[in-house]
Coordinates of C-alpha atoms in Angstrom, one line a residue:
M256 CA -18.2 -21.3 20.1
I257 CA -17.9 -18.4 17.7
S258 CA -20.6 -17.4 15.1
Y259 CA -19.6 -14.9 12.4
A260 CA -22.8 -13.6 11.0
Y261 CA -21.4 -11.1 8.5
E262 CA -18.0 -10.1 7.4
D263 CA -17.3 -7.3 4.7
E264 CA -14.1 -7.3 2.6
G265 CA -12.6 -4.9 4.9
K266 CA -11.5 -1.3 5.1
N267 CA -12.0 0.6 1.9
P268 CA -11.8 4.4 2.1
E269 CA -13.0 4.6 -1.5
R270 CA -16.5 3.8 -0.3
N271 CA -16.7 7.1 1.4
L272 CA -19.8 6.2 3.6
D273 CA -21.3 8.0 6.4
L274 CA -21.4 4.6 8.3
D275 CA -19.9 1.4 7.1
L276 CA -20.5 -2.0 8.6
Y277 CA -17.4 -4.3 8.6
Y278 CA -18.5 -7.3 10.4
C279 CA -20.8 -8.5 13.3
G280 CA -21.1 -11.8 15.2
T281 CA -21.8 -13.5 18.4
Q282 CA -19.4 -15.7 20.6
D283 CA -19.9 -18.0 23.6
C284 CA -16.3 -17.5 25.0
G285 CA -14.4 -20.2 26.8
P286 CA -12.7 -19.5 30.1
G287 CA -9.8 -17.1 29.8
H288 CA -10.5 -16.5 26.1
A289 CA -8.7 -13.2 25.3
F290 CA -7.9 -10.6 22.7
G291 CA -4.8 -8.4 22.9
P292 CA -3.1 -6.4 23.9
G293 CA -3.8 -5.2 20.4
V294 CA -5.4 -2.5 18.3
K295 CA -8.1 -2.3 15.6
D296 CA -8.2 0.2 12.7
H297 CA -12.0 0.7 13.1
F298 CA -14.6 0.9 15.8
K299 CA -15.6 -2.3 17.4
L300 CA -18.4 -2.4 20.0
H301 CA -19.3 -5.5 22.1
Y302 CA -22.5 -6.1 24.0
I303 CA -22.4 -8.7 26.9
H304 CA -25.3 -11.0 27.0
S305 CA -24.2 -13.1 30.0
G306 CA -21.3 -13.9 32.1
R307 CA -18.2 -11.8 33.1
G308 CA -15.0 -10.6 31.9
S309 CA -12.3 -7.9 32.1
Y310 CA -11.6 -5.0 29.7
T311 CA -8.4 -3.0 29.8
A312 CA -7.9 0.3 27.9
G313 CA -5.8 3.5 28.6
G314 CA -4.1 1.5 31.4
A315 CA -7.3 1.0 33.4
T316 CA -8.9 -2.5 33.9
R317 CA -12.7 -2.9 34.6
T318 CA -14.8 -6.1 35.3
L319 CA -17.7 -6.1 33.1
S320 CA -21.0 -8.2 33.1
A321 CA -24.4 -8.7 31.3
G322 CA -26.0 -5.6 29.9
Q323 CA -22.9 -3.7 29.6
V324 CA -21.1 -2.6 26.3
F325 CA -17.5 -1.7 25.7
L326 CA -16.1 0.2 22.6
I327 CA -12.8 -0.2 21.0
Y328 CA -11.6 3.0 19.4
P329 CA -9.4 2.8 16.2
D330 CA -5.7 2.5 16.9
T331 CA -6.2 2.3 20.7
L332 CA -4.4 -0.5 22.6
V333 CA -6.9 -2.8 24.4
R334 CA -7.1 -6.2 26.0
Y335 CA -10.2 -8.2 27.1
V336 CA -10.4 -11.5 28.8
A337 CA -13.4 -13.8 29.6
D338 CA -13.9 -14.7 33.3
M339 CA -12.3 -18.2 34.2
D340 CA -15.5 -19.3 36.3
D341 CA -18.2 -17.5 34.4
P342 CA -17.1 -16.5 30.8
W343 CA -19.1 -14.1 28.9
K344 CA -21.2 -14.4 25.9
Y345 CA -21.1 -11.3 23.8
S346 CA -22.1 -9.9 20.4
W347 CA -20.0 -7.5 18.4
V348 CA -20.5 -5.0 15.7
A349 CA -17.5 -3.6 13.8
F350 CA -17.8 -0.4 11.8
D351 CA -16.3 2.9 10.7
G352 CA -17.3 5.6 8.3
L353 CA -16.9 9.4 7.9
N354 CA -19.3 10.1 10.8
A355 CA -18.8 7.0 13.0
G356 CA -16.9 8.9 15.6
T357 CA -19.7 11.5 15.7
Y358 CA -22.4 8.9 16.4
M359 CA -20.4 7.5 19.1
S360 CA -19.9 10.9 20.6
R361 CA -23.7 11.4 20.5
A362 CA -24.0 8.2 22.4
G363 CA -21.7 9.6 25.1
F364 CA -18.6 7.6 24.3
D365 CA -15.1 9.4 24.3
A366 CA -11.6 8.4 24.9
A367 CA -12.2 8.3 28.7
N368 CA -15.6 6.7 28.6
T369 CA -15.6 3.5 26.6
V370 CA -17.8 1.4 28.9
A371 CA -21.6 1.9 29.3
T372 CA -24.6 0.1 30.8
C373 CA -27.6 -0.1 28.7
G374 CA -30.7 1.4 30.2
D375 CA -33.0 -1.0 28.3
A376 CA -30.9 -4.1 27.5
G377 CA -33.9 -5.7 25.8
S378 CA -34.0 -3.0 23.0
V379 CA -30.3 -3.2 22.4
E380 CA -30.5 -7.1 22.3
S381 CA -33.5 -6.9 19.8
D382 CA -31.6 -4.5 17.5
L383 CA -28.5 -6.7 17.5
S384 CA -30.5 -9.8 17.0
A385 CA -32.2 -8.2 13.9
L386 CA -28.9 -7.2 12.6
I387 CA -27.3 -10.6 12.9
R388 CA -30.5 -12.4 11.6
S389 CA -30.4 -10.2 8.5
S390 CA -26.9 -11.2 7.7
Q391 CA -28.5 -14.5 6.4
I392 CA -30.3 -12.8 3.5
E393 CA -28.7 -12.6 0.1
K394 CA -30.5 -9.9 -2.0
D395 CA -29.4 -6.3 -1.0
R396 CA -28.0 -7.6 2.2
E397 CA -25.5 -4.7 2.6
I398 CA -28.2 -2.1 2.3
R399 CA -30.4 -3.8 4.9
L400 CA -27.5 -4.3 7.3
V401 CA -26.4 -0.7 7.2
G402 CA -30.0 0.4 7.8
L403 CA -30.2 -1.9 10.8
L404 CA -26.9 -0.5 12.0
Y405 CA -28.4 3.0 12.0
I406 CA -31.3 1.6 14.1
F407 CA -28.9 0.1 16.5
M408 CA -27.0 3.4 16.8
S409 CA -30.2 5.2 17.5
T410 CA -31.1 2.9 20.3
L411 CA -27.5 3.0 21.8
I412 CA -27.6 6.8 21.9
G413 CA -30.9 6.6 24.0
Q414 CA -29.7 3.8 26.2
A415 CA -26.1 4.3 27.0
R416 CA -25.4 5.2 30.6
F417 CA -21.9 6.0 32.0
S418 CA -21.1 5.4 35.6
G419 CA -19.4 8.5 37.1
K420 CA -19.9 10.6 34.1
T421 CA -21.6 13.8 35.2
D422 CA -21.0 16.1 32.3
R423 CA -23.8 14.8 30.2
M424 CA -24.4 17.4 27.4
N425 CA -27.2 19.9 28.0
D426 CA -30.2 19.1 25.7
H427 CA -30.1 22.5 24.2
V428 CA -26.4 21.9 23.3
A429 CA -26.9 18.4 22.0
K430 CA -29.8 19.8 19.9
A431 CA -27.4 22.4 18.5
V432 CA -24.7 19.9 17.8
R433 CA -27.2 17.8 15.8
F434 CA -28.1 21.0 13.9
I435 CA -24.5 21.6 12.9
E436 CA -24.0 17.9 11.9
K437 CA -27.1 18.3 9.5
N438 CA -26.5 21.8 8.2
Y439 CA -22.7 22.4 8.2
S440 CA -22.7 22.5 4.3
R441 CA -25.1 25.4 4.4
D442 CA -24.6 29.1 5.2
I443 CA -25.3 29.0 8.9
A444 CA -24.3 31.2 11.7
V445 CA -24.5 31.2 15.6
R446 CA -27.7 33.2 15.5
D447 CA -29.4 30.3 13.4
M448 CA -28.3 27.7 16.1
A449 CA -29.5 29.9 18.9
E450 CA -32.8 30.4 17.1
Y451 CA -33.1 26.6 16.4
V452 CA -32.9 25.8 20.2
C453 CA -34.9 28.8 21.2
L454 CA -32.3 30.5 23.2
E455 CA -30.9 34.1 23.3
R456 CA -27.7 34.2 21.3
K457 CA -25.2 35.3 24.1
Y458 CA -26.7 32.8 26.6
F459 CA -26.6 30.1 24.1
S460 CA -22.9 30.8 23.2
G461 CA -21.9 30.7 26.8
L462 CA -23.8 27.5 27.5
F463 CA -22.3 25.8 24.4
K464 CA -18.8 26.7 25.3
A465 CA -19.3 25.5 28.9
Q466 CA -20.5 22.1 27.6
T467 CA -18.1 21.5 24.7
G468 CA -15.1 23.6 25.4
L469 CA -15.5 25.6 22.3
G470 CA -17.8 28.4 21.1
P471 CA -20.4 27.4 18.6
K472 CA -18.6 29.2 15.7
A473 CA -15.3 27.4 16.6
F474 CA -17.1 24.1 16.9
L475 CA -18.8 24.6 13.5
T476 CA -15.4 25.4 11.9
G477 CA -13.7 22.4 13.5
F478 CA -16.6 20.2 12.3
R479 CA -16.5 21.5 8.7
L480 CA -12.7 21.0 8.6
K481 CA -12.8 17.6 10.0
R482 CA -15.4 16.7 7.2
A483 CA -13.1 18.5 4.6
A484 CA -10.0 16.6 5.7
S485 CA -11.9 13.3 5.2
L486 CA -13.0 14.3 1.7
L487 CA -9.5 15.3 0.8
R488 CA -8.1 12.0 2.0
H489 CA -10.7 9.7 0.6
T490 CA -12.2 11.2 -2.6
R491 CA -10.9 12.8 -5.8
M492 CA -12.9 15.9 -5.4
S493 CA -11.2 19.2 -6.3
V494 CA -10.3 21.7 -3.5
G495 CA -13.2 23.9 -4.8
Q496 CA -15.6 21.1 -4.7
V497 CA -14.6 20.1 -1.1
S498 CA -14.8 23.8 -0.1
A499 CA -18.5 24.0 -1.3
S500 CA -19.4 20.8 0.2
V501 CA -18.4 21.9 3.6
G502 CA -20.1 25.3 3.6
Y503 CA -17.4 27.6 2.2
D504 CA -18.5 29.6 -0.8
D505 CA -15.0 31.1 -1.2
P506 CA -12.3 28.5 -1.8
F507 CA -9.6 31.0 -0.9
L508 CA -11.2 31.5 2.6
F509 CA -11.4 27.9 2.9
S510 CA -7.9 27.2 2.0
K511 CA -6.7 30.0 4.4
T512 CA -8.8 28.5 7.2
F513 CA -7.7 25.0 6.6
R514 CA -4.0 26.0 6.5
L515 CA -4.5 28.0 9.9
H516 CA -6.0 25.0 11.6
R517 CA -4.2 22.1 10.0
G518 CA -0.8 23.6 9.3
L519 CA -1.0 22.5 5.5
S520 CA -3.0 23.8 2.6
P521 CA -5.7 21.4 1.4
S522 CA -3.6 20.2 -1.5
E523 CA -0.5 19.7 0.8
Y524 CA -2.7 17.7 3.3
R525 CA -4.2 15.6 0.5
N526 CA -0.7 14.7 -0.7
S527 CA 0.8 14.1 2.8
P528 CA 1.1 10.7 4.4
P529 CA -1.7 9.6 6.8
P530 CA -0.9 10.3 10.4

């Protein structure tokens, strides 16, 4: 039996939201109930309440059970099937937004790690239950649901555990990444990040690169340009306004940096077809 708790009108880039809830729901699956192979154009996370099933992504198939979650990335081919003898019951939350991928990264998900076990399944179930119950209200429902989605994300970030994943981000580096996410629009430098996490600058830079594969300055630049690309695609802001919004006081420097990294000027990128 399927229960759709909430369903928005769908993908709308003009909303330009940090985190945008599309739909959520719960399903008691019948034996062999399947999706795919297919893709979604947004993130969709499933939490398994009971039963078992299989999940295939990136050519690898895993058997999953209660207390685990699996995440579908946008435009990624997946298939998932309920067990014939003990079919699963799961809830799902579908979402997107300018920083949806960032929140998933903070929880530990990436292209190679799309399945996690919840350290405290009760907290995750409680947050999901609140999200689904709130879909029944009428007044200001969207505002409440997005707020509850943030709470669910916060719980997931603290609870997701990945089997075999040994490269969990160092606490200092994770704190620095959060600092960048919150302050990228300001005039910040590597020394500000190092001071924020209370480490000597040279040591901090080496630690950051070892954990992320990029130096902190390159990471900051990449984050700014990713945000700029989204603003160019999904808003009518001028190039100068986008430049200022992502921490570049000099629009010419911004345009030069954008072209260097993206191969197109900001205006060319805005007018080019989506990838």
